[in-house]
Amino acid sequence: MFKYISVLFILFLIFGFAGNSVLAQPGMGSIGNGHMMESVNSEYEFLIKMIPHHEEAVYTAKILKEKTNRKTMKEFAERIIENQSREIEQMRSWIDKWYVDWDNDYEYQAMMGDDENIKGAKLDQVFLQDMIFPHMSAVMMSQQLIVKGLAQHEEIYELALSIRTNQRNEIFQMREWLGTWY
């Protein structure tokens, strides 16, 4: 499993950050285990896809924070909750300001499992394994917005840069914890 994640991650780094147009194609692409990578083709699409993406991360991070026994994981969950909740609020305010009359028929497909009945070290492991793919998807959507020049507002460009950097760093951290603890 870890070899598979490592290979995917290396390919992601090679192609995703090189701005390769293969990863910037319309639609969704499978990355294994049923996980789908989102594609964005406009600033608005980036916003409407990133909000529920972040909401799922916040929801699962709250479960982790409540049920983990590791202080490190509680702190990690709190950072995800704080950062992504703030970003959700900001993205919603931009939609209300710039895209008030736009239709949104996007239906988000959950990327993470149901962690409600897991706790302790097992929850930590499942959370870390499950969160890597959504983080990769967020990094790739951000990269697409940046590389394709889709940002119409500097604020959204800056948000995409921040998401790309922060979540990429969190992927490295999660992989390190998985390798160390499991």
PDB file of C-alpha atoms in Angstrom:
ATOM      1  CA  MET A   1       0.000   0.000   0.000  1.00  0.00           C
ATOM      2  CA  PHE A   2       2.728   2.463   0.952  1.00  0.00           C
ATOM      3  CA  LYS A   3       4.697   1.641  -2.211  1.00  0.00           C
ATOM      4  CA  TYR A   4       1.573   2.395  -4.244  1.00  0.00           C
ATOM      5  CA  ILE A   5       1.063   5.732  -2.437  1.00  0.00           C
ATOM      6  CA  SER A   6       4.750   6.568  -2.855  1.00  0.00           C
ATOM      7  CA  VAL A   7       4.707   5.862  -6.594  1.00  0.00           C
ATOM      8  CA  LEU A   8       1.541   7.926  -7.043  1.00  0.00           C
ATOM      9  CA  PHE A   9       3.005  10.758  -5.032  1.00  0.00           C
ATOM     10  CA  ILE A  10       6.254  10.794  -7.011  1.00  0.00           C
ATOM     11  CA  LEU A  11       4.321  10.809 -10.288  1.00  0.00           C
ATOM     12  CA  PHE A  12       2.136  13.553  -8.908  1.00  0.00           C
ATOM     13  CA  LEU A  13       5.174  15.652  -8.020  1.00  0.00           C
ATOM     14  CA  ILE A  14       6.846  15.088 -11.377  1.00  0.00           C
ATOM     15  CA  PHE A  15       3.807  15.848 -13.484  1.00  0.00           C
ATOM     16  CA  GLY A  16       1.721  18.059 -11.217  1.00  0.00           C
ATOM     17  CA  PHE A  17       4.335  20.645 -10.424  1.00  0.00           C
ATOM     18  CA  ALA A  18       5.853  20.634 -13.873  1.00  0.00           C
ATOM     19  CA  GLY A  19       2.548  22.040 -15.117  1.00  0.00           C
ATOM     20  CA  ASN A  20       2.031  19.110 -17.455  1.00  0.00           C
ATOM     21  CA  SER A  21      -1.182  19.540 -19.383  1.00  0.00           C
ATOM     22  CA  VAL A  22      -2.050  15.858 -18.956  1.00  0.00           C
ATOM     23  CA  LEU A  23      -3.125  16.609 -15.397  1.00  0.00           C
ATOM     24  CA  ALA A  24      -4.921  19.771 -16.427  1.00  0.00           C
ATOM     25  CA  GLN A  25      -7.506  18.093 -18.634  1.00  0.00           C
ATOM     26  CA  PRO A  26     -11.253  18.501 -18.048  1.00  0.00           C
ATOM     27  CA  GLY A  27     -13.183  16.014 -15.957  1.00  0.00           C
ATOM     28  CA  MET A  28     -12.094  13.704 -13.231  1.00  0.00           C
ATOM     29  CA  GLY A  29      -9.343  11.131 -13.308  1.00  0.00           C
ATOM     30  CA  SER A  30      -8.940   8.073 -11.147  1.00  0.00           C
ATOM     31  CA  ILE A  31      -5.886   7.822  -8.916  1.00  0.00           C
ATOM     32  CA  GLY A  32      -6.587   4.381  -7.536  1.00  0.00           C
ATOM     33  CA  ASN A  33      -8.721   2.796  -4.847  1.00  0.00           C
ATOM     34  CA  GLY A  34     -11.758   4.550  -6.295  1.00  0.00           C
ATOM     35  CA  HIS A  35     -10.426   8.028  -5.501  1.00  0.00           C
ATOM     36  CA  MET A  36     -11.022  10.631  -8.167  1.00  0.00           C
ATOM     37  CA  MET A  37      -8.972  13.719  -8.924  1.00  0.00           C
ATOM     38  CA  GLU A  38     -10.950  16.836  -9.673  1.00  0.00           C
ATOM     39  CA  SER A  39     -10.169  19.096 -12.580  1.00  0.00           C
ATOM     40  CA  VAL A  40     -10.900  22.821 -12.717  1.00  0.00           C
ATOM     41  CA  ASN A  41     -11.381  25.020 -15.761  1.00  0.00           C
ATOM     42  CA  SER A  42     -12.304  28.350 -14.179  1.00  0.00           C
ATOM     43  CA  GLU A  43     -11.839  30.337 -11.026  1.00  0.00           C
ATOM     44  CA  TYR A  44     -15.510  29.775 -10.142  1.00  0.00           C
ATOM     45  CA  GLU A  45     -15.185  26.030 -10.628  1.00  0.00           C
ATOM     46  CA  PHE A  46     -12.123  26.047  -8.368  1.00  0.00           C
ATOM     47  CA  LEU A  47     -14.154  27.727  -5.621  1.00  0.00           C
ATOM     48  CA  ILE A  48     -17.255  25.548  -5.860  1.00  0.00           C
ATOM     49  CA  LYS A  49     -15.179  22.360  -5.894  1.00  0.00           C
ATOM     50  CA  MET A  50     -12.736  23.385  -3.171  1.00  0.00           C
ATOM     51  CA  ILE A  51     -15.394  24.345  -0.616  1.00  0.00           C
ATOM     52  CA  PRO A  52     -16.980  20.879  -0.178  1.00  0.00           C
ATOM     53  CA  HIS A  53     -13.514  19.359  -0.495  1.00  0.00           C
ATOM     54  CA  HIS A  54     -12.415  21.439   2.502  1.00  0.00           C
ATOM     55  CA  GLU A  55     -15.679  20.732   4.353  1.00  0.00           C
ATOM     56  CA  GLU A  56     -15.011  17.001   4.201  1.00  0.00           C
ATOM     57  CA  ALA A  57     -11.491  17.526   5.557  1.00  0.00           C
ATOM     58  CA  VAL A  58     -12.812  19.671   8.422  1.00  0.00           C
ATOM     59  CA  TYR A  59     -15.509  17.110   9.246  1.00  0.00           C
ATOM     60  CA  THR A  60     -13.053  14.206   9.419  1.00  0.00           C
ATOM     61  CA  ALA A  61     -10.449  16.288  11.269  1.00  0.00           C
ATOM     62  CA  LYS A  62     -13.051  16.992  13.975  1.00  0.00           C
ATOM     63  CA  ILE A  63     -13.570  13.256  14.407  1.00  0.00           C
ATOM     64  CA  LEU A  64      -9.809  12.756  14.607  1.00  0.00           C
ATOM     65  CA  LYS A  65      -9.372  15.540  17.147  1.00  0.00           C
ATOM     66  CA  GLU A  66     -12.058  14.024  19.377  1.00  0.00           C
ATOM     67  CA  LYS A  67     -10.993  10.366  19.166  1.00  0.00           C
ATOM     68  CA  THR A  68      -7.215  10.247  18.766  1.00  0.00           C
ATOM     69  CA  ASN A  69      -4.906   9.567  21.688  1.00  0.00           C
ATOM     70  CA  ARG A  70      -1.892  11.316  20.142  1.00  0.00           C
ATOM     71  CA  LYS A  71      -1.280  14.949  20.999  1.00  0.00           C
ATOM     72  CA  THR A  72       0.476  15.367  17.640  1.00  0.00           C
ATOM     73  CA  MET A  73      -2.622  14.194  15.791  1.00  0.00           C
ATOM     74  CA  LYS A  74      -4.920  16.418  17.877  1.00  0.00           C
ATOM     75  CA  GLU A  75      -2.737  19.396  16.951  1.00  0.00           C
ATOM     76  CA  PHE A  76      -2.683  18.358  13.287  1.00  0.00           C
ATOM     77  CA  ALA A  77      -6.470  18.027  13.270  1.00  0.00           C
ATOM     78  CA  GLU A  78      -6.828  21.448  14.880  1.00  0.00           C
ATOM     79  CA  ARG A  79      -4.619  23.041  12.201  1.00  0.00           C
ATOM     80  CA  ILE A  80      -6.715  21.469   9.454  1.00  0.00           C
ATOM     81  CA  ILE A  81      -9.929  22.633  11.129  1.00  0.00           C
ATOM     82  CA  GLU A  82      -8.686  26.190  11.650  1.00  0.00           C
ATOM     83  CA  ASN A  83      -7.008  26.677   8.258  1.00  0.00           C
ATOM     84  CA  GLN A  84      -9.611  25.060   6.087  1.00  0.00           C
ATOM     85  CA  SER A  85     -12.575  26.576   7.975  1.00  0.00           C
ATOM     86  CA  ARG A  86     -11.038  30.009   7.438  1.00  0.00           C
ATOM     87  CA  GLU A  87     -10.505  29.241   3.748  1.00  0.00           C
ATOM     88  CA  ILE A  88     -14.099  27.984   3.377  1.00  0.00           C
ATOM     89  CA  GLU A  89     -15.411  31.226   4.848  1.00  0.00           C
ATOM     90  CA  GLN A  90     -13.192  33.272   2.534  1.00  0.00           C
ATOM     91  CA  MET A  91     -14.187  31.293  -0.570  1.00  0.00           C
ATOM     92  CA  ARG A  92     -17.877  31.647   0.285  1.00  0.00           C
ATOM     93  CA  SER A  93     -17.476  35.392   0.679  1.00  0.00           C
ATOM     94  CA  TRP A  94     -15.817  35.594  -2.758  1.00  0.00           C
ATOM     95  CA  ILE A  95     -18.655  33.623  -4.347  1.00  0.00           C
ATOM     96  CA  ASP A  96     -21.169  35.955  -2.673  1.00  0.00           C
ATOM     97  CA  LYS A  97     -19.214  38.985  -3.911  1.00  0.00           C
ATOM     98  CA  TRP A  98     -18.202  37.963  -7.452  1.00  0.00           C
ATOM     99  CA  TYR A  99     -20.461  35.079  -8.470  1.00  0.00           C
ATOM    100  CA  VAL A 100     -23.783  35.797  -6.764  1.00  0.00           C
ATOM    101  CA  ASP A 101     -25.969  34.973  -9.804  1.00  0.00           C
ATOM    102  CA  TRP A 102     -24.011  31.942 -11.008  1.00  0.00           C
ATOM    103  CA  ASP A 103     -25.629  28.515 -10.905  1.00  0.00           C
ATOM    104  CA  ASN A 104     -23.967  25.772  -8.942  1.00  0.00           C
ATOM    105  CA  ASP A 105     -25.064  22.240  -9.779  1.00  0.00           C
ATOM    106  CA  TYR A 106     -21.803  20.633  -8.660  1.00  0.00           C
ATOM    107  CA  GLU A 107     -22.216  17.427  -6.647  1.00  0.00           C
ATOM    108  CA  TYR A 108     -19.211  16.561  -4.526  1.00  0.00           C
ATOM    109  CA  GLN A 109     -18.184  12.916  -4.237  1.00  0.00           C
ATOM    110  CA  ALA A 110     -16.732  12.141  -0.810  1.00  0.00           C
ATOM    111  CA  MET A 111     -13.126  10.970  -0.917  1.00  0.00           C
ATOM    112  CA  MET A 112     -12.702   9.746   2.648  1.00  0.00           C
ATOM    113  CA  GLY A 113     -14.155   6.830   4.557  1.00  0.00           C
ATOM    114  CA  ASP A 114     -16.440   6.977   7.567  1.00  0.00           C
ATOM    115  CA  ASP A 115     -14.205   7.292  10.618  1.00  0.00           C
ATOM    116  CA  GLU A 116     -17.005   7.677  13.194  1.00  0.00           C
ATOM    117  CA  ASN A 117     -16.549   4.196  14.705  1.00  0.00           C
ATOM    118  CA  ILE A 118     -12.752   4.139  14.831  1.00  0.00           C
ATOM    119  CA  LYS A 119     -10.558   5.586  17.569  1.00  0.00           C
ATOM    120  CA  GLY A 120      -7.018   5.703  18.875  1.00  0.00           C
ATOM    121  CA  ALA A 121      -4.044   4.545  16.815  1.00  0.00           C
ATOM    122  CA  LYS A 122      -6.227   2.811  14.223  1.00  0.00           C
ATOM    123  CA  LEU A 123      -8.084   6.089  13.577  1.00  0.00           C
ATOM    124  CA  ASP A 124      -4.760   7.876  13.179  1.00  0.00           C
ATOM    125  CA  GLN A 125      -3.642   5.357  10.564  1.00  0.00           C
ATOM    126  CA  VAL A 126      -6.925   5.380   8.642  1.00  0.00           C
ATOM    127  CA  PHE A 127      -7.131   9.175   8.746  1.00  0.00           C
ATOM    128  CA  LEU A 128      -3.580   9.610   7.459  1.00  0.00           C
ATOM    129  CA  GLN A 129      -4.056   7.064   4.679  1.00  0.00           C
ATOM    130  CA  ASP A 130      -7.409   8.546   3.660  1.00  0.00           C
ATOM    131  CA  MET A 131      -6.342  12.207   3.839  1.00  0.00           C
ATOM    132  CA  ILE A 132      -3.392  11.904   1.460  1.00  0.00           C
ATOM    133  CA  PHE A 133      -5.578  11.488  -1.635  1.00  0.00           C
ATOM    134  CA  PRO A 134      -7.861  14.478  -0.939  1.00  0.00           C
ATOM    135  CA  HIS A 135      -4.796  16.587  -0.206  1.00  0.00           C
ATOM    136  CA  MET A 136      -3.282  15.508  -3.525  1.00  0.00           C
ATOM    137  CA  SER A 137      -6.520  16.474  -5.239  1.00  0.00           C
ATOM    138  CA  ALA A 138      -6.537  19.925  -3.598  1.00  0.00           C
ATOM    139  CA  VAL A 139      -2.911  20.477  -4.582  1.00  0.00           C
ATOM    140  CA  MET A 140      -3.668  19.466  -8.155  1.00  0.00           C
ATOM    141  CA  MET A 141      -6.748  21.700  -8.425  1.00  0.00           C
ATOM    142  CA  SER A 142      -4.683  24.582  -7.087  1.00  0.00           C
ATOM    143  CA  GLN A 143      -1.888  23.800  -9.519  1.00  0.00           C
ATOM    144  CA  GLN A 144      -4.352  23.731 -12.420  1.00  0.00           C
ATOM    145  CA  LEU A 145      -5.708  27.146 -11.466  1.00  0.00           C
ATOM    146  CA  ILE A 146      -2.174  28.541 -11.297  1.00  0.00           C
ATOM    147  CA  VAL A 147      -0.697  26.884 -14.408  1.00  0.00           C
ATOM    148  CA  LYS A 148      -3.715  27.470 -16.627  1.00  0.00           C
ATOM    149  CA  GLY A 149      -3.907  31.115 -15.556  1.00  0.00           C
ATOM    150  CA  LEU A 150      -7.525  30.729 -14.448  1.00  0.00           C
ATOM    151  CA  ALA A 151      -7.442  33.131 -11.504  1.00  0.00           C
ATOM    152  CA  GLN A 152      -9.321  36.314 -12.286  1.00  0.00           C
ATOM    153  CA  HIS A 153      -8.666  37.747  -8.841  1.00  0.00           C
ATOM    154  CA  GLU A 154      -5.289  38.004  -7.137  1.00  0.00           C
ATOM    155  CA  GLU A 155      -6.816  36.783  -3.869  1.00  0.00           C
ATOM    156  CA  ILE A 156      -7.793  33.453  -5.393  1.00  0.00           C
ATOM    157  CA  TYR A 157      -4.386  33.045  -7.008  1.00  0.00           C
ATOM    158  CA  GLU A 158      -2.801  33.605  -3.582  1.00  0.00           C
ATOM    159  CA  LEU A 159      -5.195  31.119  -1.980  1.00  0.00           C
ATOM    160  CA  ALA A 160      -4.293  28.500  -4.591  1.00  0.00           C
ATOM    161  CA  LEU A 161      -0.589  29.056  -3.903  1.00  0.00           C
ATOM    162  CA  SER A 162      -1.210  28.682  -0.175  1.00  0.00           C
ATOM    163  CA  ILE A 163      -3.296  25.510  -0.557  1.00  0.00           C
ATOM    164  CA  ARG A 164      -0.715  23.998  -2.906  1.00  0.00           C
ATOM    165  CA  THR A 165       2.159  24.694  -0.528  1.00  0.00           C
ATOM    166  CA  ASN A 166       0.432  23.868   2.771  1.00  0.00           C
ATOM    167  CA  GLN A 167      -1.257  20.684   1.670  1.00  0.00           C
ATOM    168  CA  ARG A 168       1.822  19.433  -0.157  1.00  0.00           C
ATOM    169  CA  ASN A 169       3.795  19.913   3.066  1.00  0.00           C
ATOM    170  CA  GLU A 170       1.063  18.114   5.006  1.00  0.00           C
ATOM    171  CA  ILE A 171       1.262  15.195   2.546  1.00  0.00           C
ATOM    172  CA  PHE A 172       4.974  14.864   3.302  1.00  0.00           C
ATOM    173  CA  GLN A 173       4.223  15.008   7.048  1.00  0.00           C
ATOM    174  CA  MET A 174       1.449  12.411   6.826  1.00  0.00           C
ATOM    175  CA  ARG A 175       3.656  10.054   4.826  1.00  0.00           C
ATOM    176  CA  GLU A 176       6.405  10.477   7.409  1.00  0.00           C
ATOM    177  CA  TRP A 177       4.030   9.647  10.279  1.00  0.00           C
ATOM    178  CA  LEU A 178       2.685   6.626   8.420  1.00  0.00           C
ATOM    179  CA  GLY A 179       6.226   5.370   7.816  1.00  0.00           C
ATOM    180  CA  THR A 180       7.280   5.999  11.415  1.00  0.00           C
ATOM    181  CA  TRP A 181       4.217   4.764  13.277  1.00  0.00           C
ATOM    182  CA  TYR A 182       3.014   1.975  11.006  1.00  0.00           C
TER     183      TYR A 182
END
